[in-house]
mmCIF file of C-alpha atoms in Angstrom:
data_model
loop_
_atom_site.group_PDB
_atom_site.id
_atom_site.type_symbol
_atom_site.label_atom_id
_atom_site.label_comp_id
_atom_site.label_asym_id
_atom_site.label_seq_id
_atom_site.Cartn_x
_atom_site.Cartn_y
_atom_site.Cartn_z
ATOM 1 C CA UNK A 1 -23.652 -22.447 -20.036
ATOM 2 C CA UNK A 2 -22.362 -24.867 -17.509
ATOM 3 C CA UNK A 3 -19.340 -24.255 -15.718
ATOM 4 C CA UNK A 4 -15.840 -25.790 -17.156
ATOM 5 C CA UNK A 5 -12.523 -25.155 -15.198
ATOM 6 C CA UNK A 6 -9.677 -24.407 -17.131
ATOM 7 C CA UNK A 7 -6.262 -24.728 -14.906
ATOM 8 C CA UNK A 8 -3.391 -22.746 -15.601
ATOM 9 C CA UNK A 9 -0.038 -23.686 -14.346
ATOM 10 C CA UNK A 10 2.805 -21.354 -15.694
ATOM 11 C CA UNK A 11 6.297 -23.165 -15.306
ATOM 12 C CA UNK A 12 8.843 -20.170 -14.545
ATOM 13 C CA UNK A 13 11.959 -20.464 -12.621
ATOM 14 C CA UNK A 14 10.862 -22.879 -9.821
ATOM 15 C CA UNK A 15 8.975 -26.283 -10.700
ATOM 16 C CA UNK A 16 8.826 -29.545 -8.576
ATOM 17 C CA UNK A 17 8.150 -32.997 -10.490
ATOM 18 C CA UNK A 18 5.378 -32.177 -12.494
ATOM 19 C CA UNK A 19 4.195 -35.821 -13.329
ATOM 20 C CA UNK A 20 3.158 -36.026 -9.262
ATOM 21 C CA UNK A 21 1.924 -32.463 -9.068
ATOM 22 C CA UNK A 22 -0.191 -33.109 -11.938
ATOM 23 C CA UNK A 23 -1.656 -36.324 -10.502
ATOM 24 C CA UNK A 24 -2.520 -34.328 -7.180
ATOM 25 C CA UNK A 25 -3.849 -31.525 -8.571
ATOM 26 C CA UNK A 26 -6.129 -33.840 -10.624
ATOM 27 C CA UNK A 27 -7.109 -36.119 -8.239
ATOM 28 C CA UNK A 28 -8.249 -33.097 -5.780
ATOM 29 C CA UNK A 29 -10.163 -31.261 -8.312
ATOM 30 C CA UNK A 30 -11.857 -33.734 -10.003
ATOM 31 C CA UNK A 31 -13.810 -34.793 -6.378
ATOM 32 C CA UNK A 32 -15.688 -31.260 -7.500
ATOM 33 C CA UNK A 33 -15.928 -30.800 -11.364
ATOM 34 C CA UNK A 34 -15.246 -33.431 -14.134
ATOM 35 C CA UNK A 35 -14.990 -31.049 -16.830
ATOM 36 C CA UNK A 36 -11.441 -29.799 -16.349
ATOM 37 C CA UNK A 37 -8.727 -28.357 -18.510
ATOM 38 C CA UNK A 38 -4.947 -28.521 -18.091
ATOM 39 C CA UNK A 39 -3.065 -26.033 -19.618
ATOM 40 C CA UNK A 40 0.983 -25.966 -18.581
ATOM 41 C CA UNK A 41 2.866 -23.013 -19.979
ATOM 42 C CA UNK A 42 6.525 -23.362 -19.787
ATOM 43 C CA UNK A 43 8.330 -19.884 -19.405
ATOM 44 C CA UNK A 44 11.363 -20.637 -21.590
ATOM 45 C CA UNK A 45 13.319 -23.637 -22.876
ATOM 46 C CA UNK A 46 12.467 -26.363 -19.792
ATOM 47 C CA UNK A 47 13.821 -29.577 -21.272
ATOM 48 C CA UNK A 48 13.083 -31.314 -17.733
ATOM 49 C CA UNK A 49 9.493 -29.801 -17.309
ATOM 50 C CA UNK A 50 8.608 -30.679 -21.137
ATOM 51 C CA UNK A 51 10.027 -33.985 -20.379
ATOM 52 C CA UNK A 52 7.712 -35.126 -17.640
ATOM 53 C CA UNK A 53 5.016 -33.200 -19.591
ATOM 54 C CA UNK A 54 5.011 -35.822 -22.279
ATOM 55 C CA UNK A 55 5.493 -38.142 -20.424
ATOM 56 C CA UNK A 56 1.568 -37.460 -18.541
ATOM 57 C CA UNK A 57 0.212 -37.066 -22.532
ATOM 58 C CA UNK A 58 2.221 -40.612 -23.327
ATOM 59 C CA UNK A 59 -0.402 -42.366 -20.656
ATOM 60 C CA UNK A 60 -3.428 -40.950 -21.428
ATOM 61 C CA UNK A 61 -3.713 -37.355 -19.624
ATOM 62 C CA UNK A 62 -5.312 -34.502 -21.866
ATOM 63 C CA UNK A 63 -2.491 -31.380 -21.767
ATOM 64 C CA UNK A 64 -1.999 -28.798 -23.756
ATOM 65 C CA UNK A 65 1.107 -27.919 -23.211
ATOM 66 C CA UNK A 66 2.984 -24.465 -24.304
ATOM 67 C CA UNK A 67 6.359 -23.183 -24.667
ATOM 68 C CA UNK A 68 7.837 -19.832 -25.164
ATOM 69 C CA UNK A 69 11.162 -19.908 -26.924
ATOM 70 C CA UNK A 70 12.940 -17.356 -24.307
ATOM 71 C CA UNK A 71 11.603 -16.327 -20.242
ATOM 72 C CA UNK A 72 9.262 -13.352 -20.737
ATOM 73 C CA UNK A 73 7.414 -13.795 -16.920
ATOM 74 C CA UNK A 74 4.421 -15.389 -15.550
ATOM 75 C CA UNK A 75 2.325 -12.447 -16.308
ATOM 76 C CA UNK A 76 2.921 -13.629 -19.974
ATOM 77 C CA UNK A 77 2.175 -17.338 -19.335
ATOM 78 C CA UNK A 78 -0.881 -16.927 -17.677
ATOM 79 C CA UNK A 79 -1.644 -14.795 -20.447
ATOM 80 C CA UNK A 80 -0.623 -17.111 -23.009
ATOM 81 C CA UNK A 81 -2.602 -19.701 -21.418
ATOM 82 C CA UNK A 82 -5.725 -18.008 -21.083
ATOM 83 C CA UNK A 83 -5.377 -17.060 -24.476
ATOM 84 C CA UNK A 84 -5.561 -21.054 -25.291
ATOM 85 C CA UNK A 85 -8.011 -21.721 -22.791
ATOM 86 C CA UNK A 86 -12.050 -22.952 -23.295
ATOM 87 C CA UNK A 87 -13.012 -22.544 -19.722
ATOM 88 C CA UNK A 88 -15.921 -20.145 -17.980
ATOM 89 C CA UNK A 89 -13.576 -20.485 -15.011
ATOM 90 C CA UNK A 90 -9.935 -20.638 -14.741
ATOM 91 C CA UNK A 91 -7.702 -21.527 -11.998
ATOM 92 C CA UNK A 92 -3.957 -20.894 -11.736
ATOM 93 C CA UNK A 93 -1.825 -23.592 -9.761
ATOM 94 C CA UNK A 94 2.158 -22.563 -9.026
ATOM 95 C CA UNK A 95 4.182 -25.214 -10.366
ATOM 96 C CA UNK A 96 5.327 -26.323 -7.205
ATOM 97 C CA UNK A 97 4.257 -27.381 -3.948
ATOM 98 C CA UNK A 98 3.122 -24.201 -2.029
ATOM 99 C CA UNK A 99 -0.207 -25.149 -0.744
ATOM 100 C CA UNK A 100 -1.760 -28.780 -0.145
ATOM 101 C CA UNK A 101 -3.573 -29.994 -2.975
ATOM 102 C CA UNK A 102 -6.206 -31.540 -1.269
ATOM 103 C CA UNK A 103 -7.370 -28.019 -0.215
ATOM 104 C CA UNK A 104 -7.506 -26.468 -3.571
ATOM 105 C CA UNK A 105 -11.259 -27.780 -3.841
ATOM 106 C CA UNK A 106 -12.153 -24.958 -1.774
ATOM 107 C CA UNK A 107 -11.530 -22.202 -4.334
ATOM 108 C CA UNK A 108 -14.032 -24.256 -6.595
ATOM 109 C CA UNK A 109 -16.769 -24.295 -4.070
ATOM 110 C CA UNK A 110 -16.753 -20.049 -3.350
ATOM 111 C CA UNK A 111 -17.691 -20.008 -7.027
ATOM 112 C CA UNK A 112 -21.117 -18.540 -6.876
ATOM 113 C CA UNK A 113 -20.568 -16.304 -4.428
ATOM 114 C CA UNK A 114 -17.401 -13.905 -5.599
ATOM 115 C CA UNK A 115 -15.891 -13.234 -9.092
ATOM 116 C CA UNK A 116 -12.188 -13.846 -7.798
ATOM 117 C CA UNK A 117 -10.973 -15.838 -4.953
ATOM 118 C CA UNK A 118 -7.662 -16.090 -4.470
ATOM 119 C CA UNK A 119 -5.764 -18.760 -1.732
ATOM 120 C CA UNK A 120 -3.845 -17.264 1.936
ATOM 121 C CA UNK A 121 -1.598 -20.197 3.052
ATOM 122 C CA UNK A 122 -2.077 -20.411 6.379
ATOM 123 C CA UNK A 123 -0.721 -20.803 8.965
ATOM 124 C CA UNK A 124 2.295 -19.659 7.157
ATOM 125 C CA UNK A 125 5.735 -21.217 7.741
ATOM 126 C CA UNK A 126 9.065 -20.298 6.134
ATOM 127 C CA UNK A 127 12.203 -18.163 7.493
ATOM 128 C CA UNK A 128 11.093 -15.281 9.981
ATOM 129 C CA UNK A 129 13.213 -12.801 7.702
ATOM 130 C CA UNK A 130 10.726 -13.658 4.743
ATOM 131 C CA UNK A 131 7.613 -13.801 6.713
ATOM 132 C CA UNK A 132 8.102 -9.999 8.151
ATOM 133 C CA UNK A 133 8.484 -9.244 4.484
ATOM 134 C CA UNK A 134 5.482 -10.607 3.733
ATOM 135 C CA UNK A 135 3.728 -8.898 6.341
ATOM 136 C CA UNK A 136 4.896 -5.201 5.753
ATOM 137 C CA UNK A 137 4.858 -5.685 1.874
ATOM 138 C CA UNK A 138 1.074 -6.777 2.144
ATOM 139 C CA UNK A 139 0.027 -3.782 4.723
ATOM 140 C CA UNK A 140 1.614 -1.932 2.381
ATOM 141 C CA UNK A 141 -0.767 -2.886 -0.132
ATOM 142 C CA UNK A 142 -4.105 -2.639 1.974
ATOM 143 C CA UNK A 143 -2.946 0.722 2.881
ATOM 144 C CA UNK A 144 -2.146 1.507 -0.129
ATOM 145 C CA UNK A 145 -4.985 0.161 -2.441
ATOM 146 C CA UNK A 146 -7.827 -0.758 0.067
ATOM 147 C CA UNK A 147 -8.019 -4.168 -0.429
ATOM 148 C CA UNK A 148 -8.007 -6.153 2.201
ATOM 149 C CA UNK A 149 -5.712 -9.008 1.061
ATOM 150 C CA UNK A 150 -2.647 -11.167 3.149
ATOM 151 C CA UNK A 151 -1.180 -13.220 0.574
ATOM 152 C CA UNK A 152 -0.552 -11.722 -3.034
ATOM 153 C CA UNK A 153 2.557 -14.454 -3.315
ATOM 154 C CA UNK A 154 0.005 -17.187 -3.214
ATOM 155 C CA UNK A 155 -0.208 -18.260 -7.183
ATOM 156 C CA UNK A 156 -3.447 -20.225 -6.213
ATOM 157 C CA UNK A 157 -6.559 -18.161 -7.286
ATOM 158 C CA UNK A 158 -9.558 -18.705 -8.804
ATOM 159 C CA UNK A 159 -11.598 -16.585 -11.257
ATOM 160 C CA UNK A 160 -14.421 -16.053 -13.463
ATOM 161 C CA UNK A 161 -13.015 -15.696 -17.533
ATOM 162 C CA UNK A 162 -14.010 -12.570 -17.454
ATOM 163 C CA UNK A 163 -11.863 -10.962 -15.137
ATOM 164 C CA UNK A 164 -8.960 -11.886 -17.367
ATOM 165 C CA UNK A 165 -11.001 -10.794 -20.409
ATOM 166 C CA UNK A 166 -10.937 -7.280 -19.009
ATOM 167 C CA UNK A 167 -7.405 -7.080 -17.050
ATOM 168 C CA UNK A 168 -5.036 -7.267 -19.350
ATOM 169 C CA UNK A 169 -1.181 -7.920 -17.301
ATOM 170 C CA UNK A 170 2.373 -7.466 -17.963
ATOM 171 C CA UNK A 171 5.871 -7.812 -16.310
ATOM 172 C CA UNK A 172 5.196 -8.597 -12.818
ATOM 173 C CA UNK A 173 1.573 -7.389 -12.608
ATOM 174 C CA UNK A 174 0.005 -11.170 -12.109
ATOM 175 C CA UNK A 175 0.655 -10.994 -8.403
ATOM 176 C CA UNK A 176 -1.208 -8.024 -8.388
ATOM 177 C CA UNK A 177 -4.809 -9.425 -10.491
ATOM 178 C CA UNK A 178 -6.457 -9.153 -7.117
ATOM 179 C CA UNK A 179 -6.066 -5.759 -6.505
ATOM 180 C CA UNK A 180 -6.311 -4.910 -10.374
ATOM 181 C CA UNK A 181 -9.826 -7.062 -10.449
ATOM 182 C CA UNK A 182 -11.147 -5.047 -6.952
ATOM 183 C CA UNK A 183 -10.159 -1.556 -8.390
ATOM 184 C CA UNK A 184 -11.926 -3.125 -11.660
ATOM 185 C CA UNK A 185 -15.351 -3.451 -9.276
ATOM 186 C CA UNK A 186 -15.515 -7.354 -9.239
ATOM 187 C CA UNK A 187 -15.559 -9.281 -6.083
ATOM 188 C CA UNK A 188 -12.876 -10.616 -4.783
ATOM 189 C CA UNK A 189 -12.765 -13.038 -1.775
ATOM 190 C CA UNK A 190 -9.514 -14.796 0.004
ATOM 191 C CA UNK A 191 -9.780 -18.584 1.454
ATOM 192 C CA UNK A 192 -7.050 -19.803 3.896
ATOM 193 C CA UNK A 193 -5.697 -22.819 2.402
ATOM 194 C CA UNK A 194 -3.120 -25.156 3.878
ATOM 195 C CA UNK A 195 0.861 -24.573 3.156
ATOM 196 C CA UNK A 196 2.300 -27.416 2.037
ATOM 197 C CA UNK A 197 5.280 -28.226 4.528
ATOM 198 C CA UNK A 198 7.243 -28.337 1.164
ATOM 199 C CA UNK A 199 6.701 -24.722 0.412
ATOM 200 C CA UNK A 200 9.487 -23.503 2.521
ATOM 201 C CA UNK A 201 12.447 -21.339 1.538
ATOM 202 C CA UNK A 202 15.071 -20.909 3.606
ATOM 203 C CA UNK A 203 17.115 -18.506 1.900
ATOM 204 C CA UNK A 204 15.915 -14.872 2.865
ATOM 205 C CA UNK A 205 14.768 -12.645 0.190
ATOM 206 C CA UNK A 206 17.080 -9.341 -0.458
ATOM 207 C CA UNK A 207 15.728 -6.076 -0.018
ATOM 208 C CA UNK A 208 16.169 -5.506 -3.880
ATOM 209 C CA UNK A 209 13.413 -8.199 -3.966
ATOM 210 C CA UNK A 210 11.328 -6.129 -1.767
ATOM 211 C CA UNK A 211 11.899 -2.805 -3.459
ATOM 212 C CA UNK A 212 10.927 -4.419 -6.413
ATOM 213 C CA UNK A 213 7.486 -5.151 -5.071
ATOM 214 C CA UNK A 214 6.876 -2.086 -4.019
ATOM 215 C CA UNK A 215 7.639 -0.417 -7.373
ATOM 216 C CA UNK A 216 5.213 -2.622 -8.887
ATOM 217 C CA UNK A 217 2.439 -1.814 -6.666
ATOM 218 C CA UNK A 218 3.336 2.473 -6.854
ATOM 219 C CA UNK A 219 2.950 1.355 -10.421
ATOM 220 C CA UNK A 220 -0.063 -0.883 -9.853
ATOM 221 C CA UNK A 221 -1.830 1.650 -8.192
ATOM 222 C CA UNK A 222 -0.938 4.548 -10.749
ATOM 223 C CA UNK A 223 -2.337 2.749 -12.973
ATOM 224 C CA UNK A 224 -5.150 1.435 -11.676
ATOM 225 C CA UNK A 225 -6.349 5.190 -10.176
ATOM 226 C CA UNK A 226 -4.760 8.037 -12.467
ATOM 227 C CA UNK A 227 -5.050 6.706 -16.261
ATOM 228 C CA UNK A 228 -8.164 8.135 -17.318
ATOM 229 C CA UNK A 229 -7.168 11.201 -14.720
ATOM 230 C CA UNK A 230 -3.434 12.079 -16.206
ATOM 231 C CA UNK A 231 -4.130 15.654 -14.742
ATOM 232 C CA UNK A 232 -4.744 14.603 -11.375
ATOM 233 C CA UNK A 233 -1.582 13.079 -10.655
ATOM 234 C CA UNK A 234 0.600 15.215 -12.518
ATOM 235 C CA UNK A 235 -0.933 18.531 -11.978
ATOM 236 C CA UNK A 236 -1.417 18.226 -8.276
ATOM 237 C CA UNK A 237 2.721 17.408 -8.438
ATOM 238 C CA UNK A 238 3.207 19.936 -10.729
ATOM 239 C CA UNK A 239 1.780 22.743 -8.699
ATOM 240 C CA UNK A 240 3.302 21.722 -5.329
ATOM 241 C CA UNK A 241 6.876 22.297 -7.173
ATOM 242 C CA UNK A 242 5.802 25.535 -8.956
ATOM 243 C CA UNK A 243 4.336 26.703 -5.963
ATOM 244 C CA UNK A 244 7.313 26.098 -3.643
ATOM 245 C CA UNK A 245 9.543 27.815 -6.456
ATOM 246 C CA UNK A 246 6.562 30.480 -6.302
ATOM 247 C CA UNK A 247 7.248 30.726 -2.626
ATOM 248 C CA UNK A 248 10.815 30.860 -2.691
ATOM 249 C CA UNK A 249 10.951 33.410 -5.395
ATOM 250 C CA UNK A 250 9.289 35.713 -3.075
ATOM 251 C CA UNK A 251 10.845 35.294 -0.181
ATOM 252 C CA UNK A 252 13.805 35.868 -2.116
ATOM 253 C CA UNK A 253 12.564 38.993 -3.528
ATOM 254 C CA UNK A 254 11.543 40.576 0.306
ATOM 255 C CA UNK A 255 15.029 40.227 1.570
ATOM 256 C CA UNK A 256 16.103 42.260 -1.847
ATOM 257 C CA UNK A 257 13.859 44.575 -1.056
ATOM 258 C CA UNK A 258 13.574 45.397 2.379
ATOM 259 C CA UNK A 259 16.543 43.670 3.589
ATOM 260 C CA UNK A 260 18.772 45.016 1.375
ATOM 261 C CA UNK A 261 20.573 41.591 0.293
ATOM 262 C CA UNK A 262 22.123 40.739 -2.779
ATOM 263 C CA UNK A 263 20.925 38.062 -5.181
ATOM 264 C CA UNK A 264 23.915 38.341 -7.780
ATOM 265 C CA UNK A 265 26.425 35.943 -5.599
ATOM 266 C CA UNK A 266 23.194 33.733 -4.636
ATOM 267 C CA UNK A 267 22.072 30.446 -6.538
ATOM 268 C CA UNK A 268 19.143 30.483 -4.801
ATOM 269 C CA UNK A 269 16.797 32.890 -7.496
ATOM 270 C CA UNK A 270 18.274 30.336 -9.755
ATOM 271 C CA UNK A 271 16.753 27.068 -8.243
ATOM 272 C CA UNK A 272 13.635 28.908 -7.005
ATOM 273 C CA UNK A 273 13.023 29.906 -10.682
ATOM 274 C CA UNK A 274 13.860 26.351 -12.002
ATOM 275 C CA UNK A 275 11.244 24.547 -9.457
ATOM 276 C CA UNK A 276 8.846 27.055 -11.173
ATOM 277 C CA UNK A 277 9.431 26.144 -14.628
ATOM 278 C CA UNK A 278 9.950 22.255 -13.930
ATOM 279 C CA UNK A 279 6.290 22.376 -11.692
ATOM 280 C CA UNK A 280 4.898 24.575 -15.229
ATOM 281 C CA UNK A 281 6.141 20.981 -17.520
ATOM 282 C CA UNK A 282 5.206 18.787 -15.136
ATOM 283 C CA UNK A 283 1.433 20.272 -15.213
ATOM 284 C CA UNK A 284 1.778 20.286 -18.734
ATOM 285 C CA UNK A 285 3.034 16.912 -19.144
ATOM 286 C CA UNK A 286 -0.585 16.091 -17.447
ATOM 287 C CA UNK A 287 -2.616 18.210 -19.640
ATOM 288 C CA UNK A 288 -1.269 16.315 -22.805
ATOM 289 C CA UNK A 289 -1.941 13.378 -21.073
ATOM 290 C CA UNK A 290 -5.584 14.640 -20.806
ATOM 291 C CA UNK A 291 -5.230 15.087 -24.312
ATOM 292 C CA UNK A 292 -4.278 11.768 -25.305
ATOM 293 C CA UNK A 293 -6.601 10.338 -22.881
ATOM 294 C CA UNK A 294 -9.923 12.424 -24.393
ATOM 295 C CA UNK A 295 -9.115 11.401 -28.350
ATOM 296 C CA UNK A 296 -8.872 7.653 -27.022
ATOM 297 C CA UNK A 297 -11.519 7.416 -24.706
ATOM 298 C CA UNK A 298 -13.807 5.551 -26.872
ATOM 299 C CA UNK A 299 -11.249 2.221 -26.262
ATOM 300 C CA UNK A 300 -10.585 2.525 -22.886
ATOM 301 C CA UNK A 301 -13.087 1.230 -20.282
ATOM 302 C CA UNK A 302 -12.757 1.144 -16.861
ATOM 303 C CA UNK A 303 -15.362 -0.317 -15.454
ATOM 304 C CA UNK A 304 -16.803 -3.909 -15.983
ATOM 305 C CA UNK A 305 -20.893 -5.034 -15.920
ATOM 306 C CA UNK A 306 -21.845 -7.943 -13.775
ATOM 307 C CA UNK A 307 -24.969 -8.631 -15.089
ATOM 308 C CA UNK A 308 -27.608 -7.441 -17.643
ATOM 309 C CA UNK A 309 -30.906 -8.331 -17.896
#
């Protein structure tokens, strides 16, 4: 089957003029494939965006254009898009100006040689605030996950169809598809690309912003390690509680015994025995996971085949 590029640009709260966006991300791409797909998927009511939209259909461009009546994320347009989409490959463009267009030929070209490639702007400008953000937040992930990745905010990325065939995404999990696809076992490469000089936002992200991130990558990597292995994850918490009520208990019980204290004005028998009986649920909470898990094995799959022949 010969390749066709599908592009995916989800509209969500930040969009430049799209009518000139379009027209560069066009004009860059088609200097390496003809067959190309536009696919714009505004996030919520966007009277502007849907505006300028028509206006590229009006003179001749070929968009299929999409609309969800209320925000629901860019996890669910690129979802929604793909959904909608004919292409073996598909590429997703932010809706703005974050890296030059003229460089976004290069994800095309590391085609044959990786299953995912996503875009690093670089050299990276913006407030320092934001860029030491950055920096920790992404360490965060290679320590965290293994992969050895420097730019999840970059929405430029390039993939085969299948990758999105067998990660499915929700909430905030889209910045993420990277290290979702490498857990997965496809290939995943990163190509520096250049960030456009309009890319640059002065105002310094909150540290709610940050929390936020990590939360979805403790959740990301949950996920992507202990759902087939509920048992793992709660029973080795599960124990360390019981066994430091276990522990407690005891120690409790020797000064009773040989040191001749009282317990009946102490609250401490009363937490140690608590920690044992919330460690006891907590295992238990992953052995019916286990349970659940075993009756639905048959439709979960975890890992993905590159080839057959």
């Amino acid at each position: 089957m010969p390749d066709r590029l599908t592009v995916i640009v989800p509209v969500s709260e930040r969009h430049d003029d799209l009518r000139t966006l379009h027209d560069d991300y066009r004009k860059a791409l088609l200097t390496v494939e003809q067959d190309l797909e536009f696919i714009y998927v505004l996030d919520g009511p966007k009277p502007q965006a849907l505006q300028q939209l028509r206006e590229l259909r009006s003179r001749g461009e070929e968009l299929i254009i999409l609309q969800f009546g209320k925000w629901f994320g860019e996890a669910a347009a690129i979802s929604a898009g793909f959904s909608a989409s004919s292409g073996t490959w598909v590429m997703t463009l932010p809706s703005y100006y974050q890296v030059e267009p003229a460089s976004i030929a290069d994800l095309w070209s590391s085609r044959k040689t990786s299953h995912m490639t996503v875009a690093c702007r670089h050299p990276r400008a913006g407030s320092a605030w934001n860029r030491v953000l950055g920096r920790v937040f992404n360490a965060l992930v290679r320590a965290i996950t293994g992969t050895q990745l420097s730019d999840l905010g970059c929405g430029a990325r390039l993939m085969s169809r299948n990758v999105l065939e067998e990660i499915p995404i929700y909430g905030d999990q889209h910045r993420f598809l990277p290290v979702l696809a490498s857990m997965r076992g496809f290939s995943v490469t990163e190509v520096p690309l250049a960030q456009s000089p309009r890319d640059l936002v002065h105002r310094p992200y909150g540290p709610g912003v940050f929390l936020r991130r990590i939360l979805d990558l403790v959740s990301v990597f949950f996920l992507a390690r202990f759902t087939k292995k509920p048992l793992r994850f709660f029973g080795l918490i599960g124990t360390a509680i019981a066994l430091v009520g276990a522990l407690w208990t005891s120690w409790l019980v020797v000064q009773r015994v040989f040191m001749d204290q009282g317990l009946g004005d102490r609250p401490a028998l009363i937490l140690a025995a608590l920690l044992i009986t919330l460690g006891v649920q907590v295992f238990t909470l992953g052995l019916v996971g286990e349970i659940i898990i075993f009756t639905h094995a048959r439709d979960i799959r975890e890992y993905a085949v590159e080839e057959v022949t």
